[in-house]
Coordinates of C-alpha atoms and ligand atoms in Angstrom, one line a residue:
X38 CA -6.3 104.3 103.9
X39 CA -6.8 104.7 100.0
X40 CA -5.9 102.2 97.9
X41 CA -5.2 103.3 94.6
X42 CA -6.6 100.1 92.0
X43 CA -4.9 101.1 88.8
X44 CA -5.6 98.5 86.5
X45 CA -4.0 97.9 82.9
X46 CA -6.6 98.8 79.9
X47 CA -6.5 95.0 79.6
X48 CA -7.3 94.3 82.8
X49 CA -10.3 96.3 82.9
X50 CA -11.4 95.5 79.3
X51 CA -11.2 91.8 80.7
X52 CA -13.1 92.4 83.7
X53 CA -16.3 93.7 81.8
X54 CA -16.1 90.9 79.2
X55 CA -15.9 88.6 82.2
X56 CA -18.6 90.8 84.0
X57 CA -21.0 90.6 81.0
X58 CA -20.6 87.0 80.4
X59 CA -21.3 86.3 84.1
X60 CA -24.3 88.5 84.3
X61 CA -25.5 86.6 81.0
X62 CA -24.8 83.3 81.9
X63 CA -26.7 84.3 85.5
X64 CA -29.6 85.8 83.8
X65 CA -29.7 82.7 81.7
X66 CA -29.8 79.9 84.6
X67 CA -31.7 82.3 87.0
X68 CA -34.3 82.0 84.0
X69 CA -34.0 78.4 83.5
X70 CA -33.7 77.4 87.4
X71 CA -37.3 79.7 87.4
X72 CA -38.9 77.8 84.5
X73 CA -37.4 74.2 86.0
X74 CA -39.2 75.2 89.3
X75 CA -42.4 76.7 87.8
X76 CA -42.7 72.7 85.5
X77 CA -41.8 70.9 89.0
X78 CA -44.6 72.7 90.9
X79 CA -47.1 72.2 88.0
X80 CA -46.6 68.7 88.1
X81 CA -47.0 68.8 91.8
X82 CA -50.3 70.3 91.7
X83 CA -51.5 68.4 89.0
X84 CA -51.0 65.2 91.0
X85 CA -52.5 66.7 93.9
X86 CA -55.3 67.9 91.9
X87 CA -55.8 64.0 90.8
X88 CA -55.8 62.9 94.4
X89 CA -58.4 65.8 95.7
X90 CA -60.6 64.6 93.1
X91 CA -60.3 61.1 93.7
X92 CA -60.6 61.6 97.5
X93 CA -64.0 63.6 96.7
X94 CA -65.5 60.4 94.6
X95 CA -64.2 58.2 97.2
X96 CA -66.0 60.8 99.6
X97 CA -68.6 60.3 97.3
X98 CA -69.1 56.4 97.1
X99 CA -68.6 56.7 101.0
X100 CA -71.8 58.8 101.4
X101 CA -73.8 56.8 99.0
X102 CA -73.3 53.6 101.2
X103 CA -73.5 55.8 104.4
X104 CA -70.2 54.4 105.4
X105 CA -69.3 57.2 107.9
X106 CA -65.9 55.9 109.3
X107 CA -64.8 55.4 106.1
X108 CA -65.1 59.0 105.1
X109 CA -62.5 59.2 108.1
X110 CA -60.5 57.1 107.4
X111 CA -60.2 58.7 103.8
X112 CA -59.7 61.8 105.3
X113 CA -56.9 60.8 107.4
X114 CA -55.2 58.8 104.7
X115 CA -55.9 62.0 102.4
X116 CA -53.2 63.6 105.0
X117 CA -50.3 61.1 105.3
X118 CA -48.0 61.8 102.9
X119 CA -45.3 64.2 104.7
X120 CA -46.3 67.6 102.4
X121 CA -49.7 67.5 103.3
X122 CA -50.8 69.9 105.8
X123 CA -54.5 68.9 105.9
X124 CA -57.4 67.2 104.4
X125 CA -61.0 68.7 105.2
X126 CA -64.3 68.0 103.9
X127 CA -66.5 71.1 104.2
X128 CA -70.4 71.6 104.3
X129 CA -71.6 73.8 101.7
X130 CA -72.1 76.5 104.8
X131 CA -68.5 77.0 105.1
X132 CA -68.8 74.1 108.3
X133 CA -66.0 72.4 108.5
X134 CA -67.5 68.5 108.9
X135 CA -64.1 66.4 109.0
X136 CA -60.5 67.4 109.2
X137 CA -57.4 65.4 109.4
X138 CA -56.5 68.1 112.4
X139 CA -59.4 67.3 114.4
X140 CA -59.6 70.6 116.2
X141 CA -60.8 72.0 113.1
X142 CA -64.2 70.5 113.0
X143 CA -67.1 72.5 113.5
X144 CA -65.3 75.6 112.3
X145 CA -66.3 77.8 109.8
X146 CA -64.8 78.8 106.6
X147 CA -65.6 82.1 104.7
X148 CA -64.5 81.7 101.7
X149 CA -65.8 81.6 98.1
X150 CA -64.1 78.4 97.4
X151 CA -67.1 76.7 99.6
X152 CA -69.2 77.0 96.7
X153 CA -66.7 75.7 94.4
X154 CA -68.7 72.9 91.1
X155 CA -65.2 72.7 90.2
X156 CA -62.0 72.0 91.3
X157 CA -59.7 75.0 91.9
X158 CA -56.0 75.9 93.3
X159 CA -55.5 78.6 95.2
X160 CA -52.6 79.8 97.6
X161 CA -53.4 80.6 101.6
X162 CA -51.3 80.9 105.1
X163 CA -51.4 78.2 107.3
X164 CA -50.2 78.9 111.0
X165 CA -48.0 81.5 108.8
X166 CA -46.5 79.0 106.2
X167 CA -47.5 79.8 102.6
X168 CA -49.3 76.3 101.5
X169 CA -51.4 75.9 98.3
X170 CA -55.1 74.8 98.7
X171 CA -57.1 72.1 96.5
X172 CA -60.5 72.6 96.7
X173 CA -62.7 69.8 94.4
X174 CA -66.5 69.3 94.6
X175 CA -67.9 66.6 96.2
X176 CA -71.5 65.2 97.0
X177 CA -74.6 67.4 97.8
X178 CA -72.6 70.9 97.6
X179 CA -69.9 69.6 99.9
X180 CA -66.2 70.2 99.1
X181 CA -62.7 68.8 99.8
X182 CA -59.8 70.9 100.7
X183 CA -56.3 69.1 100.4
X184 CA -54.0 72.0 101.8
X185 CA -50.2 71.1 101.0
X186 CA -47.0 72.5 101.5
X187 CA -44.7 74.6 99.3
X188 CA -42.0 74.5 101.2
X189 CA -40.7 71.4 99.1
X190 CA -41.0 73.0 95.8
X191 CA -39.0 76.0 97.1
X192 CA -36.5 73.8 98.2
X193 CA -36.8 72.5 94.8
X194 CA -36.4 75.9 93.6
X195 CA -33.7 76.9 95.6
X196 CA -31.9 73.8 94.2
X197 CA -32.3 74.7 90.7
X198 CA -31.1 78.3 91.9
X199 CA -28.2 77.2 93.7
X200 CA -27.0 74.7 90.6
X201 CA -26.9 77.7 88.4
X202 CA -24.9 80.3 91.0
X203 CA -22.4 77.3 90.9
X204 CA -22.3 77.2 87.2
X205 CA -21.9 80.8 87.0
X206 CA -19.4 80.3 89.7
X207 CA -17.6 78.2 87.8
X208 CA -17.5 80.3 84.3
X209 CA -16.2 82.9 86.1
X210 CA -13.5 80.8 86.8
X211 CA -12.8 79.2 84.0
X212 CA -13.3 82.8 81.9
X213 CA -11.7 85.6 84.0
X214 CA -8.0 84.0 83.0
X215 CA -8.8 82.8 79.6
X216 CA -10.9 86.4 78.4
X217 CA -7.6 88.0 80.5
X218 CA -5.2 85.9 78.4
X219 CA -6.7 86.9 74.9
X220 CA -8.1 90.2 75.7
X221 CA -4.0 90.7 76.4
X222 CA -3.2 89.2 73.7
X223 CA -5.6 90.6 71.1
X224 CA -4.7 94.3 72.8
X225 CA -0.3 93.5 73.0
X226 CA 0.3 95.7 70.0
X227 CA -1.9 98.6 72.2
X228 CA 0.4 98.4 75.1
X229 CA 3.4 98.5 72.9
X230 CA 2.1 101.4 71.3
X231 CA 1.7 103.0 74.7
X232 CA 5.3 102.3 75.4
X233 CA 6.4 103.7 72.3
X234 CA 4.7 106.8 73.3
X235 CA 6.0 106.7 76.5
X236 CA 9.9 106.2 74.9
X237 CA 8.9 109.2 72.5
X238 CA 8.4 111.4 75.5
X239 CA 11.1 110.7 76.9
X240 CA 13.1 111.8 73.3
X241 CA 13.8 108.7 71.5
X242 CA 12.4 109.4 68.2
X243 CA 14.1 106.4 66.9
X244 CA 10.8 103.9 67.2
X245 CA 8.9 102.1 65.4
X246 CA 5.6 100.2 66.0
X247 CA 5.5 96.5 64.2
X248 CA 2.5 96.7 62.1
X249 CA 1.1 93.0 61.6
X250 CA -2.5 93.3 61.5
X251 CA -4.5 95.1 58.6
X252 CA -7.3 95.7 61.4
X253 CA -7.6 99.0 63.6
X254 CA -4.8 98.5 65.4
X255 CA -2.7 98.1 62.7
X256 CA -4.1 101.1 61.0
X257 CA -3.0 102.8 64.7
X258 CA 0.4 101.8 64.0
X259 CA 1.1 102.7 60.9
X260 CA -0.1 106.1 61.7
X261 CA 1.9 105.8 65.0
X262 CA 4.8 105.2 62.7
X263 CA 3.8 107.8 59.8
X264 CA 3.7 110.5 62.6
X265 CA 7.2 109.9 64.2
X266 CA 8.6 110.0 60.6
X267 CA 7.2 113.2 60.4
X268 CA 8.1 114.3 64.0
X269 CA 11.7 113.2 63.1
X270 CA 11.7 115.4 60.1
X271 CA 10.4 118.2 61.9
X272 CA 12.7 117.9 64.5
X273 CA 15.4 117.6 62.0
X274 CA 14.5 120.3 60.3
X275 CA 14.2 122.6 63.3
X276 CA 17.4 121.6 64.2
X277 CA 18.8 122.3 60.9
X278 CA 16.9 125.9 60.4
X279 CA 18.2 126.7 64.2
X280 CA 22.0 125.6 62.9
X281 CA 21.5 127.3 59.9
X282 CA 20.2 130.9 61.3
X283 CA 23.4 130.6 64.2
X284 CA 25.5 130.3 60.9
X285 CA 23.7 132.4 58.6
X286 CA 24.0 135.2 61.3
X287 CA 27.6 134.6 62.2
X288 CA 28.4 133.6 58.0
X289 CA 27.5 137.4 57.6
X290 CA 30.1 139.1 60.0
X291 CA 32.7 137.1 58.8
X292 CA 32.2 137.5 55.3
X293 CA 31.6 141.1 55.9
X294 CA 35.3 140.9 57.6
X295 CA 36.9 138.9 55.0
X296 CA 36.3 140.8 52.2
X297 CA 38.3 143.5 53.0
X298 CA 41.4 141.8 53.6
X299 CA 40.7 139.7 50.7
X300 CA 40.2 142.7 48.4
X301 CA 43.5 144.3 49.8
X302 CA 45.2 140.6 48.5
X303 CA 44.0 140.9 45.2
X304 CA 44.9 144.4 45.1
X305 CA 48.3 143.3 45.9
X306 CA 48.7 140.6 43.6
X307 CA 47.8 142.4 40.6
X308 CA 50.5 145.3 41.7
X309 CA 53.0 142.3 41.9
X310 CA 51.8 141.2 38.4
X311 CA 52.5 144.5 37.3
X312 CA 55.8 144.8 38.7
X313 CA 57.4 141.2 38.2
X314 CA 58.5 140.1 34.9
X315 CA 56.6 136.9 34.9
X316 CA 58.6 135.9 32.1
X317 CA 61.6 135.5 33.9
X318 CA 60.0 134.6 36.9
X319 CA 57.6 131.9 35.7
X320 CA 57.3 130.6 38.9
X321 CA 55.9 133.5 40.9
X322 CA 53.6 134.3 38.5
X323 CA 52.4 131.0 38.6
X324 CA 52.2 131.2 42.8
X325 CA 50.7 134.6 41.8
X326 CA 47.7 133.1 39.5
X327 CA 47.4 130.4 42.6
X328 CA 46.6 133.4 44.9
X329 CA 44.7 134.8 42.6
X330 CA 42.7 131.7 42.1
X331 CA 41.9 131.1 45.9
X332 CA 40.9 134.8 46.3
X333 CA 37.8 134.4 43.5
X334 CA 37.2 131.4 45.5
X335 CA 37.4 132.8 48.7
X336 CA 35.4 135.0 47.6
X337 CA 32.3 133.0 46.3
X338 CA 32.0 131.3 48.8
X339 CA 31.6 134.8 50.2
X340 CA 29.0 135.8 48.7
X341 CA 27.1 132.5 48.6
X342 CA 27.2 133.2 52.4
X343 CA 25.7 136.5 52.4
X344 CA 23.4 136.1 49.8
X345 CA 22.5 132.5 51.9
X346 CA 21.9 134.7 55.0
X347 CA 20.2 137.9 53.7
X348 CA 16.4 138.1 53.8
X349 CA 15.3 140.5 50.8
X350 CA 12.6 140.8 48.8
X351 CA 13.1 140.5 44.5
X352 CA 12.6 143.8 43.4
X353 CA 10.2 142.6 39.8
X354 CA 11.1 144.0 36.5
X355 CA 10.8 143.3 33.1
X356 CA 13.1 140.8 32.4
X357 CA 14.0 139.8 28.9
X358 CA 14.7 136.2 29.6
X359 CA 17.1 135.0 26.4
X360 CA 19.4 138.1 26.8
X361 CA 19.9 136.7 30.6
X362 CA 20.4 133.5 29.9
X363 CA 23.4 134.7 27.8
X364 CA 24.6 137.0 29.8
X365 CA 24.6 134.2 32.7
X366 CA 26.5 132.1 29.9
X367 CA 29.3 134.5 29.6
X368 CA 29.9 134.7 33.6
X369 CA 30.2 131.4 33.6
X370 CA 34.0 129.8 32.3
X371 CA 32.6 127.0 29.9
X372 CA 35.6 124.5 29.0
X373 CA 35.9 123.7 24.9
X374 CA 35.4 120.1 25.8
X375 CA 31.5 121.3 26.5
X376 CA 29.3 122.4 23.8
X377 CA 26.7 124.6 24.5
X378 CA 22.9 124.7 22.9
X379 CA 20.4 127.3 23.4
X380 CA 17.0 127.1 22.0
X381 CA 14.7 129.9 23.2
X382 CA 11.5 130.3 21.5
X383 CA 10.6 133.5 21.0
X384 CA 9.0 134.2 24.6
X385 CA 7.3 137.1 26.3
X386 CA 9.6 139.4 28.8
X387 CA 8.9 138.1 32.1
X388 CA 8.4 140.0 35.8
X389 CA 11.2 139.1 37.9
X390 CA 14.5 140.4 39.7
X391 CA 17.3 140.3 37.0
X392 CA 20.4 140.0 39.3
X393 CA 18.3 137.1 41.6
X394 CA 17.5 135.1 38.2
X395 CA 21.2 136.0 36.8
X396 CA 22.5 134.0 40.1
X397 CA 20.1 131.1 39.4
X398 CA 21.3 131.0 36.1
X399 CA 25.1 130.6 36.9
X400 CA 24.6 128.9 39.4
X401 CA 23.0 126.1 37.3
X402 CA 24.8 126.4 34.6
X403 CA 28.3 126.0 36.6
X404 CA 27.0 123.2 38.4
X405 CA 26.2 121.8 34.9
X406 CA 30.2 121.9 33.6
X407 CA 31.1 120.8 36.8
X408 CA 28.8 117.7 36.3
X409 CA 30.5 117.4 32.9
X410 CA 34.7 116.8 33.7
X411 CA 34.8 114.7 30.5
X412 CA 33.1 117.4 28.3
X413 CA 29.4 117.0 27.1
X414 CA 26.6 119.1 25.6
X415 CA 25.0 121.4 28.0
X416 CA 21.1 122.4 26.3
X417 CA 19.6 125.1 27.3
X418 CA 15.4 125.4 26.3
X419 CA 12.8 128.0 27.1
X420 CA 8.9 127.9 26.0
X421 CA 6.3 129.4 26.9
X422 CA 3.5 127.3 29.2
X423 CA 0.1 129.5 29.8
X424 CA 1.1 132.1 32.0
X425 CA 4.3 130.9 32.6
X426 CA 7.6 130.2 31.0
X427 CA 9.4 127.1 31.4
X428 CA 13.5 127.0 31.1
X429 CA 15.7 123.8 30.5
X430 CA 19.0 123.4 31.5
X431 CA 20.3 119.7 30.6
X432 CA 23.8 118.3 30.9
X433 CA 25.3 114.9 29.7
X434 CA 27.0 115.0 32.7
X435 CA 28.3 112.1 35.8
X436 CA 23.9 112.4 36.9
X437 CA 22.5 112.4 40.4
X438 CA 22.0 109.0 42.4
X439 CA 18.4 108.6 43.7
X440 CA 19.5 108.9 47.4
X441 CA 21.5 112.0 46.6
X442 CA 17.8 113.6 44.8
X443 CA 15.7 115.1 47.7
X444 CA 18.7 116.7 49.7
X445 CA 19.5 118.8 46.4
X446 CA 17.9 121.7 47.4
X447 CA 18.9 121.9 51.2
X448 CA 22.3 124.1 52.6
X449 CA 25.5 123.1 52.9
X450 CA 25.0 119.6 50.6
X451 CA 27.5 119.2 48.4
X452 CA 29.8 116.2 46.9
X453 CA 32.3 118.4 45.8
X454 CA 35.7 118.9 47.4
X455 CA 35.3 122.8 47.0
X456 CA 31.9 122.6 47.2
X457 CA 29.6 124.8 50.2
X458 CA 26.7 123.0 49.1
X459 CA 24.7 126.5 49.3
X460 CA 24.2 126.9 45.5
X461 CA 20.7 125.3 44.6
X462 CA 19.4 126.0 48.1
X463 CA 19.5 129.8 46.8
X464 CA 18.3 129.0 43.6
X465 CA 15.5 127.3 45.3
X466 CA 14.9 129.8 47.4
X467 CA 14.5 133.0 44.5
X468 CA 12.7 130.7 42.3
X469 CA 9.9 130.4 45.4
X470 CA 10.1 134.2 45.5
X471 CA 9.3 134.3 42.0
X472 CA 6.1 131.8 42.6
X473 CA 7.9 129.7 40.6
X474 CA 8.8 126.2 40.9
X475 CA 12.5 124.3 40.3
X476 CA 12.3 120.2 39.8
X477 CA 15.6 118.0 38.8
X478 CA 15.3 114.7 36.8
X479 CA 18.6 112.4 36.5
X480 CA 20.6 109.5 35.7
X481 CA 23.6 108.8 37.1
X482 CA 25.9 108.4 34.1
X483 CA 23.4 110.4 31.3
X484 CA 22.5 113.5 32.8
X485 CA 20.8 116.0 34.4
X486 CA 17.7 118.3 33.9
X487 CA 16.9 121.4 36.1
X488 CA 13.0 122.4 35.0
X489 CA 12.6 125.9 36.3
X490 CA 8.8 127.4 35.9
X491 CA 8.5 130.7 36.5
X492 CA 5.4 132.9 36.0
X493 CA 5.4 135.9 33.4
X494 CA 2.8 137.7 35.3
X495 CA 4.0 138.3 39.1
X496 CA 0.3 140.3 39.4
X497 CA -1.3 136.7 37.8
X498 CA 0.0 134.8 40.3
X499 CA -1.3 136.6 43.4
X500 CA -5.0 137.0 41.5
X501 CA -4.6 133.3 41.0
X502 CA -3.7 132.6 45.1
X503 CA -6.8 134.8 45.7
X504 CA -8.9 133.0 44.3
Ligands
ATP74 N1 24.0 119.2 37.0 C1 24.4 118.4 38.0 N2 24.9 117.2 37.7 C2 25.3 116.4 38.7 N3 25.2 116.7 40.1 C3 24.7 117.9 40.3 C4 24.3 118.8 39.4 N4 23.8 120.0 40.0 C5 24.0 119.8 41.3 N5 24.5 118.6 41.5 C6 24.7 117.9 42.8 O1 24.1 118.7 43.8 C7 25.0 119.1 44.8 C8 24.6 120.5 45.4 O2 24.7 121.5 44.4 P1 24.9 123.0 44.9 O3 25.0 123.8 43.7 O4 23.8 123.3 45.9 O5 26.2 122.9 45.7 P2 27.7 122.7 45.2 O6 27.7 122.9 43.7 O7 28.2 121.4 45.7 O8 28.4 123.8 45.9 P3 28.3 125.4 45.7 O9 27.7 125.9 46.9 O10 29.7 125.9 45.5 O11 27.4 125.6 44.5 C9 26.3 119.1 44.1 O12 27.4 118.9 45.1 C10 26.2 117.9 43.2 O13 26.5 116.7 43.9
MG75 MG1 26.8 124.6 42.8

């Protein structure tokens, strides 16, 4: 059986804080549990080393007075105390004279310790327990051997040892909930960004990551949130530009069909206007100008349409750009109420498509008296900036509101009642084919300014790309 352990990212960033502080804290008491031990069996052998050296003057004193049984009886008191494993005074041949383990007597010992002047630890095996051996020099090249256990001070050890595997027990305890409980906390906002991501997969652009650190994660999450902004827009956007083809394509049958039978009307109204006495019949001529009317209207919105939905190139020739502006002036039906300005400097014929610009142009301009119900003053500037010319058109007009600013230039916005909202979104679109450049500035109730730039030199322009 498998048993798939998926664990949350805070999980497993838990467990190796947890791991790391255990091994730490481990590797810490293991060390001091070692050094502990090491002190306890220094002072061990320190005191043993006293009493070997006392029991060899003792020895000593003994052999001075020729007290024989006494050196026994040293001996065997030498080898009491429980860790002792035995006491042996030893010729300097290697003979083995006394022993607290009496077997041992007469038996030799090859070792270089024999020949010890001073006293010296060292470790052996007795009947295969590890002891440690105290050899100290005694009369006339005789030695004393105190052999004692270790066994006590690994005990000792393994004390120490076992105190800190508790401890370490114990901070794992203590730690594995409390690093859990912050390493969740600290890495919340993570998991809710993964969630987001998980919600955004799933289509539901409309998220939003609370940002409340100025750290790294909150860094993540504003650009978590930058990039959804911009994933909405994009989606919008396809969305709109997959709308927008559907209409443009179908926009261009239908106004390729209507303008036939609208054609034909306007045919037929002017014969009616021809035959009617309209001064008798004042209120057919009227209906007739209504029809009329409705036809040109009909039939802008036509044309909007198709040039909306066709795709073609500006065919660039000299344009004199003063003579257009006029001529764009005169297409467009300016009320008395509205006084027009015009100061052109004198400026350089530009390259550019005269009947594109000529539709930028009215397009502005009508959107200009449109703006200005009430009347107003409608200014229009040209000068010449570098290598390119920049154009004017301001109104006194009702002004833009801020919100209404950035959707300007896109299809089918419009506030007006009779409005297709397509004008400035072809003006946008033949300025960009000009390398040019359109910005609006307004304020609702003042005005309006369209800034068109547009470059005298279409060759300039793509030398200046290149390089
Ligand atoms: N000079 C202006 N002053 C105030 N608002 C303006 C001005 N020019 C444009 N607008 C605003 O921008 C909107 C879009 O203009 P645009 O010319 O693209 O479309 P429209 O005039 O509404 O319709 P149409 O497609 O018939 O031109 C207008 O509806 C209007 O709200
Ligand atoms: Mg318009």
């Amino acid at each position: 059986m498998v048993v798939d352990l998926k664990l949350s990212f805070s999980s497993k960033v838990s467990l190796i804080v947890v791991i790391v502080v255990i091994l730490s804290i481990h590797l810490y008491a293991s060390i001091e549990a070692m050094i502990e031990s090491q002190r306890i069996i220094q002072g061990i052998i320190d005191e043993k080393r006293k009493v070997n050296e006392l029991i060899a003057f003792s020895l000593e004193s003994a052999e001075y007075q020729s007290l024989t049984w006494y050196k026994k009886y040293i001996i065997m008191k030498a080898a009491e105390p429980e860790d002792v494993v035995y006491c042996r005074l030893v010729k300097p041949s290697g003979e083995i004279l006394l022993s607290s383990i009496e077997e041992e007597r007469g038996m030799y010992i090859l070792d270089p310790a024999i020949h010890a002047n001073e006293t010296l630890v060292k470790s052996d095996v007795f009947n295969g327990e590890k002891i440690i051996v105290i050899v100290s020099p005694t009369y006339h090249g005789y030695t004393v051997w105190l052999g004692f256990s270790v066994a006590q001070i690994n005990a000792v050890f393994i004390q120490t040892y076992m105190q800190a595997a508790v401890m370490t027990f114990m901070a794992a305890l203590v730690l594995a909930p409390t690093s859990y409980f912050i390493v969740s906390r600290y890495l919340r906002p993570v998991k809710e960004l993964t969630d987001l991501c998980k919600e955004v997969g799933r289509g539901n652009f409309d998220v939003q990551a609370s940002v409340k650190s100025e750290d790294e994660i909150g860094l993540l999450g504003n650009t978590f949130n930058n990039m959804i902004n911009d994933l909405k827009r994009l989606r919008e956007e396809i969305r709109r530009s997959e709308r927008l083809s559907a209409i443009g394509q179908l926009a261009a049958m239908v106004s390729h069909d209507l303008r036939n039978p609208l054609t034909a009307i306007a045919n037929a109204v002017y014969y009616l206007k021809t035959k009617i006495n309209l001064s008798e019949n004042e209120r057919v001529g009227k209906m007739l100008t209504i029809i009329e009317e409705e036809v040109k209207h009909a039939d802008k919105i036509i044309t909007d349409l198709l040039d909306f939905s066709r795709v073609r190139k500006p065919e660039f020739k000299e344009v004199d750009l003063t003579s257009l502006v006029k001529a764009s002036l005169d297409n467009v039906k300016i009320p008395d109420n509205i006084e027009v300005k015009i100061e052109l400097d004198q400026i350089p014929p530009i390259e550019a498509d005269t009947e594109d610009l000529r539709r930028v142009f009215i397009n502005i301009i009508q959107n200009a008296v449109q703006a200005m119900p009430k009347g107003g003053k409608l200014t229009i500037s040209a000068k010449k900036l570098g290598e390119y010319i920049e154009l004017k058109f301001s109104d006194t007009g009702i002004g833009i509101p801020k919100e209404n600013l950035e959707k300007l230039f896109t299809p089918l916005f419009t506030t007006k009642a009779k409005g297709v909202g397509l004008g400035l979104c072809i003006c946008k679109r033949i300025i960009d084919a000009h390398h040019g450049n359109i910005e609006v500035e307004s304020e609702v109730g003042k005005g309006t300014t369209f800034t068109i730039k547009l470059p005298i030199n279409q060759n300039y322009i793509k030398e200046e790309n290149q390089n």
